[in-house]
């Protein structure tokens, strides 16, 4: 017999580990663990298959002692995915109400446990199936014993005899004792055996129940008191039963014979039917073979018919593809390219494209690729294509040149003397658009033919654009007659060139502005039209990199080709390959190259008339540059960047010349008073502010920075030429700089910066000059103060009066000599200040600064005297201020 799972120690240890891992509040001991199969049925009905599928489970009975009480639990454990036992259900044995063995199971190994604390009593409890009755009895005995111990009574038991259970327990007591000994050791074996005996004899059948059973058995007389009498009785009953059976057989003999005759007749009929069925089967087999042969031949014929139809259809389609209509061939080889015939030409091109695509390897079935007819027709189409492409390319090249020559020959299309003509290419583009679809088909047939066509288009249109720009610029200049102003000089005397520079030269800037207004939109439109008309298939033209990064030798030089790319947004799928980009850039260069020369001529013409016009021209160019968005021609942006750079160079050249004129002043002989470039710079700055247009502010600020820096450096150098009068020259010129730029500094930030710088330098120069004048006329007083300060660094204040030359007597002498002729000294100091100052308007502020500086120094002297000579009395600062006030 197979070993019971209740004796499996590994199973018990796994159960103990699972219980320890899930329980809290104390350790539970596993009393019994056994493997079962779990299933579930419905009350009073047969269960469905899915519900009856058994699931492996382990039932473990655990106990936990709490003082005099014992807590028993029935735990249901299941196997996890890793084969480890884990808790699934928990029942308290004190709630056990019924133990029922299922009668439908003939083995008697299936039972259910009913608990009175289940939430839903309408749901059938699970059914537990054991391997054999021994396992069942073992588990039920353990449960009943624990329940009896805890509750003092037994639950309701259905489907199993309690006496039978008691007999089984008595028979299996040694085995159970041996098991307990094996599990718990020799010390527990006697206790286990005693407990089992007591449980079986005293607990399962009580004394009262045993007496009731004996009384019941006594009421039924079975007559088995003597074994011999009972044996004789059984023999007599057996013989009587035998005789009754033989008698019944003899009475039914006629019926049996009649049944046998009927069976013989039925056997003969069955044999006849079997022969007939064999004959019919042979005939049906032959008929089946004939039908299969007919169906096979019929299927073969149907397949041949379908294949022939498909082959005929495919050959017709192939012949249709290989056939070249005569009207198509004549149109492609000898047809006219006039506008009236363009519809037929386009239809012929579409047919030719379809025919070539059909005969391509990827569009044609593999079995047709190497057919001789297909190869010959492909070669014929290739010849037809090359002939048509050659004729169409030659026609378009001549057509482009003829249209432009026709416009060049008509003088009314250009500006003439006294008549300014704005370029208009609407008719030209209308004529070109008539052949736009033809160009698209040429690109599909032979993309290489577009290169010569693009060059021819660019060459012809470039001649027209340059002629229009030249005539328009010449007429603009001839219609503009500004008075040529002499170059504004910063080295001339103050009033020598003011009248000439007051001439209005704004018309010069308007000429440049009109050129940009007319031709920049025209060039943008022409670039976009060219990109679409010549089948570049790009909706916008973007510029990458610095727009001013162009060579000085021309716009769109080879090193700048990479600056232009066509793209639609940033999507890489719509960007051109590098070859297409290079081809487009080269074509744009041929289309627009050379037109910049007329713009250069206008710039140089304007700079000769008035260099300050560069400011307004720079602002106009900046405005157009900022207005060029991503959907405009990048080549035009390069043109604007180059024009802006050229204007900046011209203006910087003028600024450099002005700086050179300022630097010439330092080589002149000794100069006094206000230098001539100070007021002239203010006039120049006023004029420059009049020319500023928005974004040219930076250009002018750079010019201000450079000129003013040179002015300040030059003033310092001129002042150092004669150190005796250096401070006078500096503060007079810094004052003049502030006075001349006061109004502009309030509105121009960069000039306000230099204004404050000049103010600081003015204060420094005034302070140095005033200190020099004060020390000349009050030398004794402040020399005495300096000696006191020097002695204080090495000696205490109390010892100073005892030093030779610093006694109280010496102090009184110094004060007497200083203040006895204070009014004369002050007058002499004023005259000294007035002697070399050329600007009389500076004297009041200069004299006030002088008096304030003297009083500050005298206040310092008084503090020294109070510290060293505390008992000496000298005039106060207020007294001296009162003496100097009326002077």
mmCIF file with all atom_site columns, C-alpha atoms in Angstrom, residues 363-456:
data_model
loop_
_atom_site.group_PDB
_atom_site.id
_atom_site.type_symbol
_atom_site.label_atom_id
_atom_site.label_alt_id
_atom_site.label_comp_id
_atom_site.label_asym_id
_atom_site.label_entity_id
_atom_site.label_seq_id
_atom_site.pdbx_PDB_ins_code
_atom_site.Cartn_x
_atom_site.Cartn_y
_atom_site.Cartn_z
_atom_site.occupancy
_atom_site.B_iso_or_equiv
_atom_site.pdbx_formal_charge
_atom_site.auth_seq_id
_atom_site.auth_comp_id
_atom_site.auth_asym_id
_atom_site.auth_atom_id
_atom_site.pdbx_PDB_model_num
ATOM 1  C CA . UNK A 1 363 ? 6.234  47.087  -63.236 1.00 0.00 ? 363 UNK A CA 1
ATOM 2  C CA . UNK A 1 364 ? 6.411  44.205  -65.741 1.00 0.00 ? 364 UNK A CA 1
ATOM 3  C CA . UNK A 1 365 ? 5.999  40.536  -64.880 1.00 0.00 ? 365 UNK A CA 1
ATOM 4  C CA . UNK A 1 366 ? 9.290  38.659  -64.708 1.00 0.00 ? 366 UNK A CA 1
ATOM 5  C CA . UNK A 1 367 ? 8.380  36.273  -67.529 1.00 0.00 ? 367 UNK A CA 1
ATOM 6  C CA . UNK A 1 368 ? 7.896  39.192  -69.947 1.00 0.00 ? 368 UNK A CA 1
ATOM 7  C CA . UNK A 1 369 ? 11.113 41.005  -69.161 1.00 0.00 ? 369 UNK A CA 1
ATOM 8  C CA . UNK A 1 370 ? 13.334 38.945  -71.467 1.00 0.00 ? 370 UNK A CA 1
ATOM 9  C CA . UNK A 1 371 ? 10.836 38.593  -74.313 1.00 0.00 ? 371 UNK A CA 1
ATOM 10 C CA . UNK A 1 372 ? 12.250 39.772  -77.627 1.00 0.00 ? 372 UNK A CA 1
ATOM 11 C CA . UNK A 1 373 ? 9.103  41.723  -78.464 1.00 0.00 ? 373 UNK A CA 1
ATOM 12 C CA . UNK A 1 374 ? 9.308  43.572  -75.161 1.00 0.00 ? 374 UNK A CA 1
ATOM 13 C CA . UNK A 1 375 ? 12.993 44.361  -75.619 1.00 0.00 ? 375 UNK A CA 1
ATOM 14 C CA . UNK A 1 376 ? 12.400 45.674  -79.132 1.00 0.00 ? 376 UNK A CA 1
ATOM 15 C CA . UNK A 1 377 ? 9.438  47.794  -78.051 1.00 0.00 ? 377 UNK A CA 1
ATOM 16 C CA . UNK A 1 378 ? 11.441 49.167  -75.089 1.00 0.00 ? 378 UNK A CA 1
ATOM 17 C CA . UNK A 1 379 ? 14.254 50.209  -77.443 1.00 0.00 ? 379 UNK A CA 1
ATOM 18 C CA . UNK A 1 380 ? 11.717 51.815  -79.772 1.00 0.00 ? 380 UNK A CA 1
ATOM 19 C CA . UNK A 1 381 ? 10.191 53.808  -76.907 1.00 0.00 ? 381 UNK A CA 1
ATOM 20 C CA . UNK A 1 382 ? 13.646 54.914  -75.793 1.00 0.00 ? 382 UNK A CA 1
ATOM 21 C CA . UNK A 1 383 ? 14.406 56.259  -79.271 1.00 0.00 ? 383 UNK A CA 1
ATOM 22 C CA . UNK A 1 384 ? 11.037 57.983  -79.346 1.00 0.00 ? 384 UNK A CA 1
ATOM 23 C CA . UNK A 1 385 ? 11.703 59.543  -75.932 1.00 0.00 ? 385 UNK A CA 1
ATOM 24 C CA . UNK A 1 386 ? 15.173 60.826  -76.834 1.00 0.00 ? 386 UNK A CA 1
ATOM 25 C CA . UNK A 1 387 ? 13.847 62.308  -80.080 1.00 0.00 ? 387 UNK A CA 1
ATOM 26 C CA . UNK A 1 388 ? 11.024 64.124  -78.326 1.00 0.00 ? 388 UNK A CA 1
ATOM 27 C CA . UNK A 1 389 ? 13.258 65.386  -75.486 1.00 0.00 ? 389 UNK A CA 1
ATOM 28 C CA . UNK A 1 390 ? 15.793 66.718  -77.979 1.00 0.00 ? 390 UNK A CA 1
ATOM 29 C CA . UNK A 1 391 ? 13.145 68.532  -80.036 1.00 0.00 ? 391 UNK A CA 1
ATOM 30 C CA . UNK A 1 392 ? 11.379 69.965  -76.956 1.00 0.00 ? 392 UNK A CA 1
ATOM 31 C CA . UNK A 1 393 ? 14.636 71.145  -75.355 1.00 0.00 ? 393 UNK A CA 1
ATOM 32 C CA . UNK A 1 394 ? 15.763 72.876  -78.516 1.00 0.00 ? 394 UNK A CA 1
ATOM 33 C CA . UNK A 1 395 ? 12.378 74.573  -78.889 1.00 0.00 ? 395 UNK A CA 1
ATOM 34 C CA . UNK A 1 396 ? 12.311 75.826  -75.265 1.00 0.00 ? 396 UNK A CA 1
ATOM 35 C CA . UNK A 1 397 ? 15.854 77.181  -75.431 1.00 0.00 ? 397 UNK A CA 1
ATOM 36 C CA . UNK A 1 398 ? 14.985 79.175  -78.552 1.00 0.00 ? 398 UNK A CA 1
ATOM 37 C CA . UNK A 1 399 ? 11.668 80.211  -77.026 1.00 0.00 ? 399 UNK A CA 1
ATOM 38 C CA . UNK A 1 400 ? 13.279 81.621  -73.865 1.00 0.00 ? 400 UNK A CA 1
ATOM 39 C CA . UNK A 1 401 ? 15.827 83.607  -75.870 1.00 0.00 ? 401 UNK A CA 1
ATOM 40 C CA . UNK A 1 402 ? 13.228 84.903  -78.360 1.00 0.00 ? 402 UNK A CA 1
ATOM 41 C CA . UNK A 1 403 ? 10.877 86.215  -75.651 1.00 0.00 ? 403 UNK A CA 1
ATOM 42 C CA . UNK A 1 404 ? 13.690 88.070  -73.873 1.00 0.00 ? 404 UNK A CA 1
ATOM 43 C CA . UNK A 1 405 ? 15.088 89.441  -77.173 1.00 0.00 ? 405 UNK A CA 1
ATOM 44 C CA . UNK A 1 406 ? 11.637 90.706  -78.029 1.00 0.00 ? 406 UNK A CA 1
ATOM 45 C CA . UNK A 1 407 ? 11.457 92.616  -74.738 1.00 0.00 ? 407 UNK A CA 1
ATOM 46 C CA . UNK A 1 408 ? 15.018 93.919  -75.083 1.00 0.00 ? 408 UNK A CA 1
ATOM 47 C CA . UNK A 1 409 ? 14.295 95.289  -78.536 1.00 0.00 ? 409 UNK A CA 1
ATOM 48 C CA . UNK A 1 410 ? 11.334 97.337  -77.289 1.00 0.00 ? 410 UNK A CA 1
ATOM 49 C CA . UNK A 1 411 ? 12.580 100.509 -75.561 1.00 0.00 ? 411 UNK A CA 1
ATOM 50 C CA . UNK A 1 412 ? 9.167  101.117 -74.064 1.00 0.00 ? 412 UNK A CA 1
ATOM 51 C CA . UNK A 1 413 ? 9.850  98.287  -71.621 1.00 0.00 ? 413 UNK A CA 1
ATOM 52 C CA . UNK A 1 414 ? 12.668 100.257 -69.964 1.00 0.00 ? 414 UNK A CA 1
ATOM 53 C CA . UNK A 1 415 ? 13.088 103.613 -68.279 1.00 0.00 ? 415 UNK A CA 1
ATOM 54 C CA . UNK A 1 416 ? 13.829 106.486 -70.648 1.00 0.00 ? 416 UNK A CA 1
ATOM 55 C CA . UNK A 1 417 ? 14.771 110.099 -70.251 1.00 0.00 ? 417 UNK A CA 1
ATOM 56 C CA . UNK A 1 418 ? 12.040 111.801 -68.326 1.00 0.00 ? 418 UNK A CA 1
ATOM 57 C CA . UNK A 1 419 ? 10.066 108.560 -67.967 1.00 0.00 ? 419 UNK A CA 1
ATOM 58 C CA . UNK A 1 420 ? 10.699 106.142 -65.054 1.00 0.00 ? 420 UNK A CA 1
ATOM 59 C CA . UNK A 1 421 ? 9.471  102.673 -66.037 1.00 0.00 ? 421 UNK A CA 1
ATOM 60 C CA . UNK A 1 422 ? 8.833  100.051 -63.339 1.00 0.00 ? 422 UNK A CA 1
ATOM 61 C CA . UNK A 1 423 ? 9.775  96.530  -64.575 1.00 0.00 ? 423 UNK A CA 1
ATOM 62 C CA . UNK A 1 424 ? 6.766  94.316  -65.283 1.00 0.00 ? 424 UNK A CA 1
ATOM 63 C CA . UNK A 1 425 ? 7.219  90.601  -66.058 1.00 0.00 ? 425 UNK A CA 1
ATOM 64 C CA . UNK A 1 426 ? 3.582  89.533  -65.847 1.00 0.00 ? 426 UNK A CA 1
ATOM 65 C CA . UNK A 1 427 ? 3.239  88.891  -69.609 1.00 0.00 ? 427 UNK A CA 1
ATOM 66 C CA . UNK A 1 428 ? 6.589  87.135  -69.723 1.00 0.00 ? 428 UNK A CA 1
ATOM 67 C CA . UNK A 1 429 ? 5.618  84.744  -66.932 1.00 0.00 ? 429 UNK A CA 1
ATOM 68 C CA . UNK A 1 430 ? 2.219  84.140  -68.523 1.00 0.00 ? 430 UNK A CA 1
ATOM 69 C CA . UNK A 1 431 ? 3.923  83.009  -71.727 1.00 0.00 ? 431 UNK A CA 1
ATOM 70 C CA . UNK A 1 432 ? 6.318  80.825  -69.748 1.00 0.00 ? 432 UNK A CA 1
ATOM 71 C CA . UNK A 1 433 ? 3.522  79.139  -67.822 1.00 0.00 ? 433 UNK A CA 1
ATOM 72 C CA . UNK A 1 434 ? 2.090  77.774  -71.074 1.00 0.00 ? 434 UNK A CA 1
ATOM 73 C CA . UNK A 1 435 ? 5.002  75.334  -71.112 1.00 0.00 ? 435 UNK A CA 1
ATOM 74 C CA . UNK A 1 436 ? 5.137  74.526  -67.391 1.00 0.00 ? 436 UNK A CA 1
ATOM 75 C CA . UNK A 1 437 ? 3.484  71.093  -67.826 1.00 0.00 ? 437 UNK A CA 1
ATOM 76 C CA . UNK A 1 438 ? 5.800  70.338  -70.729 1.00 0.00 ? 438 UNK A CA 1
ATOM 77 C CA . UNK A 1 439 ? 8.790  70.954  -68.453 1.00 0.00 ? 439 UNK A CA 1
ATOM 78 C CA . UNK A 1 440 ? 7.335  68.648  -65.825 1.00 0.00 ? 440 UNK A CA 1
ATOM 79 C CA . UNK A 1 441 ? 6.979  65.854  -68.378 1.00 0.00 ? 441 UNK A CA 1
ATOM 80 C CA . UNK A 1 442 ? 10.506 66.479  -69.647 1.00 0.00 ? 442 UNK A CA 1
ATOM 81 C CA . UNK A 1 443 ? 11.750 66.104  -66.076 1.00 0.00 ? 443 UNK A CA 1
ATOM 82 C CA . UNK A 1 444 ? 9.926  62.780  -65.798 1.00 0.00 ? 444 UNK A CA 1
ATOM 83 C CA . UNK A 1 445 ? 11.249 61.521  -69.135 1.00 0.00 ? 445 UNK A CA 1
ATOM 84 C CA . UNK A 1 446 ? 14.849 62.735  -68.877 1.00 0.00 ? 446 UNK A CA 1
ATOM 85 C CA . UNK A 1 447 ? 15.926 64.819  -65.876 1.00 0.00 ? 447 UNK A CA 1
ATOM 86 C CA . UNK A 1 448 ? 19.330 65.545  -67.400 1.00 0.00 ? 448 UNK A CA 1
ATOM 87 C CA . UNK A 1 449 ? 17.759 67.720  -70.099 1.00 0.00 ? 449 UNK A CA 1
ATOM 88 C CA . UNK A 1 450 ? 16.746 70.331  -67.489 1.00 0.00 ? 450 UNK A CA 1
ATOM 89 C CA . UNK A 1 451 ? 20.328 71.483  -66.918 1.00 0.00 ? 451 UNK A CA 1
ATOM 90 C CA . UNK A 1 452 ? 20.809 73.149  -70.339 1.00 0.00 ? 452 UNK A CA 1
ATOM 91 C CA . UNK A 1 453 ? 17.251 74.508  -70.239 1.00 0.00 ? 453 UNK A CA 1
ATOM 92 C CA . UNK A 1 454 ? 17.851 76.145  -66.857 1.00 0.00 ? 454 UNK A CA 1
ATOM 93 C CA . UNK A 1 455 ? 21.072 77.699  -68.065 1.00 0.00 ? 455 UNK A CA 1
ATOM 94 C CA . UNK A 1 456 ? 19.373 79.081  -71.158 1.00 0.00 ? 456 UNK A CA 1
#
